Amino acid sequence: MRKIITPVFCIVFAIAIAASGIVWWQTNRITPLIDYSYQVENAFRIFQGEMPYRDFFLVVSPGTYYVMAFIMHLTGGYSHMAQVYYVMMVAFCTVLFTYGLLRLLYKNSLFNVFLLIPLLFSGQSIYAYPLYDPNVALSMLV
């Protein structure tokens, strides 16, 4: 039987936790309210039952807003920390899923771990709010 928990997987798990930690640090450091308020307003309107393109106009596809509205549904309304935890989870899963893909492409585990290091500073850590980048990254990897 194959061992699931190996030293390499422990390093990958530590990188994934570090990516989530950088997202947490970044959300406590800055708050870009102008861009974020636009997204929250659209998600809140969907949460209240309005339909995009029928009740309000969007210039982008509404997938991100539906994800945010679903999180609002789970938490009973708008919760900034629920959105932050979501982006932290996306950063964590992005590292793990990327490692899974790299394992299929390359057999060198050390090389795969080094390729994960740039993910510490991916889109989720630069702009650590529910935006198109985290949703697209997760959906492409899944």
Coordinates of C-alpha atoms in Angstrom, one line a residue:
M1 CA 0.0 0.0 0.0
R2 CA 1.3 3.5 -0.9
K3 CA 2.0 6.0 1.8
I4 CA -0.1 9.1 1.5
I5 CA 1.7 11.2 4.1
T6 CA 5.2 11.6 2.9
P7 CA 7.8 14.3 3.8
V8 CA 7.2 15.9 0.4
F9 CA 3.5 16.1 1.0
C10 CA 4.2 17.7 4.4
I11 CA 6.2 20.4 2.7
V12 CA 3.4 20.9 0.1
F13 CA 0.9 21.2 3.0
A14 CA 3.1 23.7 4.7
I15 CA 3.3 25.8 1.5
A16 CA -0.5 25.7 1.2
I17 CA -0.9 26.9 4.8
A18 CA 1.7 29.6 4.1
A19 CA -0.3 30.7 1.1
S20 CA -3.5 31.0 3.2
G21 CA -1.5 32.9 5.9
I22 CA -0.3 35.4 3.3
V23 CA -3.9 35.9 2.2
W24 CA -4.9 36.5 5.9
W25 CA -2.0 39.0 6.4
Q26 CA -2.9 40.8 3.2
T27 CA -6.6 41.2 4.1
N28 CA -5.7 42.7 7.5
R29 CA -3.2 45.1 5.8
I30 CA -5.3 46.7 3.1
T31 CA -8.9 47.2 2.2
P32 CA -9.7 48.4 -1.3
L33 CA -13.3 49.3 -0.7
I34 CA -14.2 50.8 -4.1
D35 CA -13.7 47.6 -6.1
Y36 CA -14.8 45.3 -3.3
S37 CA -18.0 47.3 -2.6
Y38 CA -19.1 46.9 -6.2
Q39 CA -18.7 43.1 -6.0
V40 CA -20.4 42.8 -2.6
E41 CA -23.4 44.9 -3.8
N42 CA -23.9 42.7 -6.9
A43 CA -23.6 39.5 -4.8
F44 CA -26.0 40.9 -2.1
R45 CA -28.6 41.7 -4.8
I46 CA -28.4 38.1 -6.0
F47 CA -28.6 37.0 -2.4
Q48 CA -31.8 39.0 -2.1
G49 CA -33.3 37.2 -5.1
E50 CA -32.6 39.7 -8.0
M51 CA -31.5 38.3 -11.3
P52 CA -28.5 39.7 -13.2
Y53 CA -29.2 41.3 -16.5
R54 CA -32.9 41.4 -15.7
D55 CA -32.9 43.4 -12.5
F56 CA -29.5 45.0 -12.7
F57 CA -26.8 45.4 -15.3
L58 CA -23.4 43.7 -15.2
V59 CA -20.4 44.2 -17.5
V60 CA -18.9 40.7 -16.6
S61 CA -20.3 37.3 -16.2
P62 CA -22.1 36.7 -12.8
G63 CA -20.2 33.6 -11.7
T64 CA -18.2 35.3 -9.0
Y65 CA -21.3 37.0 -7.7
Y66 CA -23.2 33.7 -7.4
V67 CA -20.3 32.2 -5.4
M68 CA -20.3 35.2 -3.1
A69 CA -24.1 35.0 -2.8
F70 CA -23.9 31.3 -2.0
I71 CA -21.4 32.1 0.9
M72 CA -23.9 34.8 2.1
H73 CA -26.6 32.2 2.0
L74 CA -24.4 29.8 4.1
T75 CA -23.6 32.5 6.7
G76 CA -27.0 34.1 6.8
G77 CA -26.1 37.4 5.2
Y78 CA -23.0 39.4 4.4
S79 CA -20.0 38.4 6.4
H80 CA -16.6 39.9 5.4
M81 CA -14.7 37.2 7.3
A82 CA -16.6 34.4 5.5
Q83 CA -15.4 35.9 2.2
V84 CA -11.8 36.1 3.6
Y85 CA -12.0 32.5 4.7
Y86 CA -13.2 31.5 1.3
V87 CA -10.3 33.2 -0.4
M88 CA -7.9 31.6 2.1
M89 CA -9.4 28.2 1.2
V90 CA -9.0 28.9 -2.5
A91 CA -5.3 29.7 -2.0
F92 CA -4.9 26.5 0.0
C93 CA -6.7 24.3 -2.6
T94 CA -4.8 26.0 -5.5
V95 CA -1.5 24.8 -4.0
L96 CA -2.7 21.3 -3.4
F97 CA -4.4 20.9 -6.8
T98 CA -1.4 22.3 -8.6
Y99 CA 0.8 19.9 -6.8
G100 CA -1.5 17.0 -7.9
L101 CA -1.2 18.1 -11.5
L102 CA 2.5 18.6 -11.3
R103 CA 2.9 15.0 -9.9
L104 CA 1.1 13.7 -13.0
L105 CA 3.4 15.7 -15.3
Y106 CA 6.8 15.4 -13.6
K107 CA 8.1 12.6 -11.4
N108 CA 10.7 14.8 -9.6
S109 CA 9.1 15.7 -6.3
L110 CA 11.7 18.4 -5.4
F111 CA 11.2 20.1 -8.8
N112 CA 7.4 20.1 -8.2
V113 CA 7.8 21.7 -4.7
F114 CA 10.0 24.4 -6.2
L115 CA 7.3 25.1 -8.8
L116 CA 4.8 25.7 -6.0
I117 CA 6.7 28.5 -4.3
P118 CA 5.5 31.2 -6.7
L119 CA 1.9 30.3 -5.7
L120 CA 2.6 31.9 -2.3
F121 CA 2.3 35.2 -4.1
S122 CA -0.4 34.5 -6.5
G123 CA -3.5 36.6 -7.3
Q124 CA -5.2 35.7 -4.0
S125 CA -2.3 37.2 -2.0
I126 CA -2.0 40.4 -4.0
Y127 CA -5.7 41.2 -4.0
A128 CA -7.0 39.1 -1.2
Y129 CA -10.7 39.5 -1.7
P130 CA -13.3 37.4 -3.6
L131 CA -12.6 38.4 -7.1
Y132 CA -12.5 36.7 -10.5
D133 CA -8.9 35.4 -10.1
P134 CA -9.5 33.1 -7.1
N135 CA -12.7 31.7 -8.6
V136 CA -11.2 31.1 -12.0
A137 CA -8.1 29.5 -10.6
L138 CA -10.0 27.1 -8.5
S139 CA -12.5 26.2 -11.3
M140 CA -9.7 25.6 -13.8
L141 CA -7.9 23.3 -11.4
V142 CA -11.0 21.3 -10.4

